[in-house]
């Protein structure tokens, strides 16, 4: 029986490519403006190819804003802390592109399960994004990398969800689009479900996932069949 579900945010609730390409383009404008050399260096540090997208090795895909800031510090004349703040500020203002069936799926799942969100984005940005598409009310717990529980792939924030809600990890699903998400779920003792609305393909995630689904709209049917 599934008591609770913890979701990742980017690439799971929101389409990663559509949302974070816009974020990356804004970051490059903020960092480099008309300086082509600086723009190229910053894009390389982010693992982003303008007009193409993110490289599979990009720190942006599963890293925290702090890690993004540290990566960019070597390519710019700004400090890692300053760049971390910029990354969070731009993220909070970036419009989110919903995955298929987002609003309907979460409303259905929230009727039967406690829902949480654990992201390597900042908590303030996460709450803004959830509120912006009208789904914040479904989540009993929201944690970012800066909430004090650590960041994925460590299990700390997932275990904090279980403690805060009084639910059992072995009866909880962790749903995410990256190996960081699934590794955190495994380490916390949760069932792991991969979705393919990030940049990873099924083969990248299958060894850490109990199931691989196209997107979260398939989750209610999968839970029902499993039960």
mmCIF file of C-alpha atoms in Angstrom, residues 92-197:
data_model
loop_
_atom_site.group_PDB
_atom_site.id
_atom_site.type_symbol
_atom_site.label_atom_id
_atom_site.label_comp_id
_atom_site.label_asym_id
_atom_site.label_seq_id
_atom_site.Cartn_x
_atom_site.Cartn_y
_atom_site.Cartn_z
ATOM 1 C CA UNK A 92 12.112 31.928 -9.265
ATOM 2 C CA UNK A 93 11.126 34.275 -12.120
ATOM 3 C CA UNK A 94 11.238 31.661 -14.908
ATOM 4 C CA UNK A 95 7.785 30.510 -16.127
ATOM 5 C CA UNK A 96 7.282 26.791 -15.637
ATOM 6 C CA UNK A 97 6.129 24.495 -18.445
ATOM 7 C CA UNK A 98 3.867 21.806 -17.000
ATOM 8 C CA UNK A 99 4.225 18.121 -17.832
ATOM 9 C CA UNK A 100 1.132 16.423 -19.309
ATOM 10 C CA UNK A 101 -1.790 16.142 -16.923
ATOM 11 C CA UNK A 102 0.006 17.848 -14.035
ATOM 12 C CA UNK A 103 -2.922 19.558 -12.306
ATOM 13 C CA UNK A 104 -5.397 16.706 -12.755
ATOM 14 C CA UNK A 105 -2.910 14.024 -11.734
ATOM 15 C CA UNK A 106 -1.845 15.731 -8.514
ATOM 16 C CA UNK A 107 -5.446 16.447 -7.526
ATOM 17 C CA UNK A 108 -6.261 12.758 -7.969
ATOM 18 C CA UNK A 109 -3.189 11.524 -6.102
ATOM 19 C CA UNK A 110 -3.714 13.963 -3.226
ATOM 20 C CA UNK A 111 -7.101 12.379 -2.508
ATOM 21 C CA UNK A 112 -5.419 9.130 -1.425
ATOM 22 C CA UNK A 113 -1.808 9.934 -0.572
ATOM 23 C CA UNK A 114 0.256 12.510 1.291
ATOM 24 C CA UNK A 115 2.400 14.400 -1.200
ATOM 25 C CA UNK A 116 5.799 16.005 -0.732
ATOM 26 C CA UNK A 117 8.282 17.850 -2.907
ATOM 27 C CA UNK A 118 12.055 17.508 -2.607
ATOM 28 C CA UNK A 119 14.104 19.506 -5.084
ATOM 29 C CA UNK A 120 17.710 20.548 -5.536
ATOM 30 C CA UNK A 121 16.359 23.954 -6.511
ATOM 31 C CA UNK A 122 15.854 26.528 -3.749
ATOM 32 C CA UNK A 123 12.810 26.206 -1.492
ATOM 33 C CA UNK A 124 11.537 29.729 -2.220
ATOM 34 C CA UNK A 125 11.632 29.128 -5.978
ATOM 35 C CA UNK A 126 9.909 25.763 -5.530
ATOM 36 C CA UNK A 127 7.061 27.272 -3.550
ATOM 37 C CA UNK A 128 6.686 30.056 -6.122
ATOM 38 C CA UNK A 129 6.529 27.526 -8.951
ATOM 39 C CA UNK A 130 3.942 25.347 -7.198
ATOM 40 C CA UNK A 131 1.751 28.338 -6.398
ATOM 41 C CA UNK A 132 2.128 29.708 -9.922
ATOM 42 C CA UNK A 133 0.355 26.719 -11.470
ATOM 43 C CA UNK A 134 -2.157 26.227 -8.657
ATOM 44 C CA UNK A 135 -0.859 22.999 -7.113
ATOM 45 C CA UNK A 136 0.792 24.178 -3.862
ATOM 46 C CA UNK A 137 -2.187 23.077 -1.763
ATOM 47 C CA UNK A 138 -1.534 19.415 -2.547
ATOM 48 C CA UNK A 139 1.893 19.334 -0.853
ATOM 49 C CA UNK A 140 2.253 18.796 2.883
ATOM 50 C CA UNK A 141 6.048 19.162 2.761
ATOM 51 C CA UNK A 142 8.378 21.162 0.491
ATOM 52 C CA UNK A 143 12.172 21.102 0.766
ATOM 53 C CA UNK A 144 14.914 22.609 -1.352
ATOM 54 C CA UNK A 145 18.668 22.203 -1.144
ATOM 55 C CA UNK A 146 18.682 25.177 1.232
ATOM 56 C CA UNK A 147 16.012 23.917 3.671
ATOM 57 C CA UNK A 148 18.479 22.351 6.094
ATOM 58 C CA UNK A 149 18.042 18.660 5.248
ATOM 59 C CA UNK A 150 20.811 18.298 2.668
ATOM 60 C CA UNK A 151 20.425 17.681 -1.053
ATOM 61 C CA UNK A 152 19.892 14.680 -3.298
ATOM 62 C CA UNK A 153 21.387 12.119 -3.866
ATOM 63 C CA UNK A 154 21.643 12.049 -0.059
ATOM 64 C CA UNK A 155 18.420 10.749 1.544
ATOM 65 C CA UNK A 156 18.159 13.465 4.202
ATOM 66 C CA UNK A 157 15.290 15.498 2.738
ATOM 67 C CA UNK A 158 13.283 12.371 1.914
ATOM 68 C CA UNK A 159 13.650 11.062 5.452
ATOM 69 C CA UNK A 160 12.684 14.514 6.730
ATOM 70 C CA UNK A 161 9.448 14.197 4.754
ATOM 71 C CA UNK A 162 8.713 10.832 6.341
ATOM 72 C CA UNK A 163 9.407 12.205 9.818
ATOM 73 C CA UNK A 164 7.332 15.341 9.257
ATOM 74 C CA UNK A 165 4.318 13.424 7.945
ATOM 75 C CA UNK A 166 4.554 10.297 10.106
ATOM 76 C CA UNK A 167 4.658 8.076 7.017
ATOM 77 C CA UNK A 168 6.868 5.058 6.427
ATOM 78 C CA UNK A 169 9.625 5.130 3.779
ATOM 79 C CA UNK A 170 8.825 1.566 2.732
ATOM 80 C CA UNK A 171 5.296 2.730 1.861
ATOM 81 C CA UNK A 172 6.444 5.862 0.040
ATOM 82 C CA UNK A 173 7.217 6.443 -3.623
ATOM 83 C CA UNK A 174 10.042 8.700 -4.792
ATOM 84 C CA UNK A 175 9.254 9.992 -8.283
ATOM 85 C CA UNK A 176 11.986 11.727 -10.270
ATOM 86 C CA UNK A 177 13.731 12.151 -13.586
ATOM 87 C CA UNK A 178 17.400 11.836 -12.633
ATOM 88 C CA UNK A 179 19.778 9.352 -11.051
ATOM 89 C CA UNK A 180 20.164 11.743 -8.106
ATOM 90 C CA UNK A 181 16.421 11.432 -7.409
ATOM 91 C CA UNK A 182 16.351 7.668 -7.644
ATOM 92 C CA UNK A 183 19.555 7.150 -5.657
ATOM 93 C CA UNK A 184 18.125 9.312 -2.868
ATOM 94 C CA UNK A 185 14.924 7.284 -2.923
ATOM 95 C CA UNK A 186 16.783 3.980 -2.744
ATOM 96 C CA UNK A 187 18.961 5.250 0.114
ATOM 97 C CA UNK A 188 15.834 6.305 2.019
ATOM 98 C CA UNK A 189 14.241 2.876 1.575
ATOM 99 C CA UNK A 190 11.512 4.095 -0.773
ATOM 100 C CA UNK A 191 10.104 2.610 -3.968
ATOM 101 C CA UNK A 192 11.530 4.556 -6.902
ATOM 102 C CA UNK A 193 9.663 5.597 -10.050
ATOM 103 C CA UNK A 194 11.450 7.275 -12.953
ATOM 104 C CA UNK A 195 9.726 9.600 -15.413
ATOM 105 C CA UNK A 196 11.050 10.645 -18.807
ATOM 106 C CA UNK A 197 10.207 14.358 -18.790
#
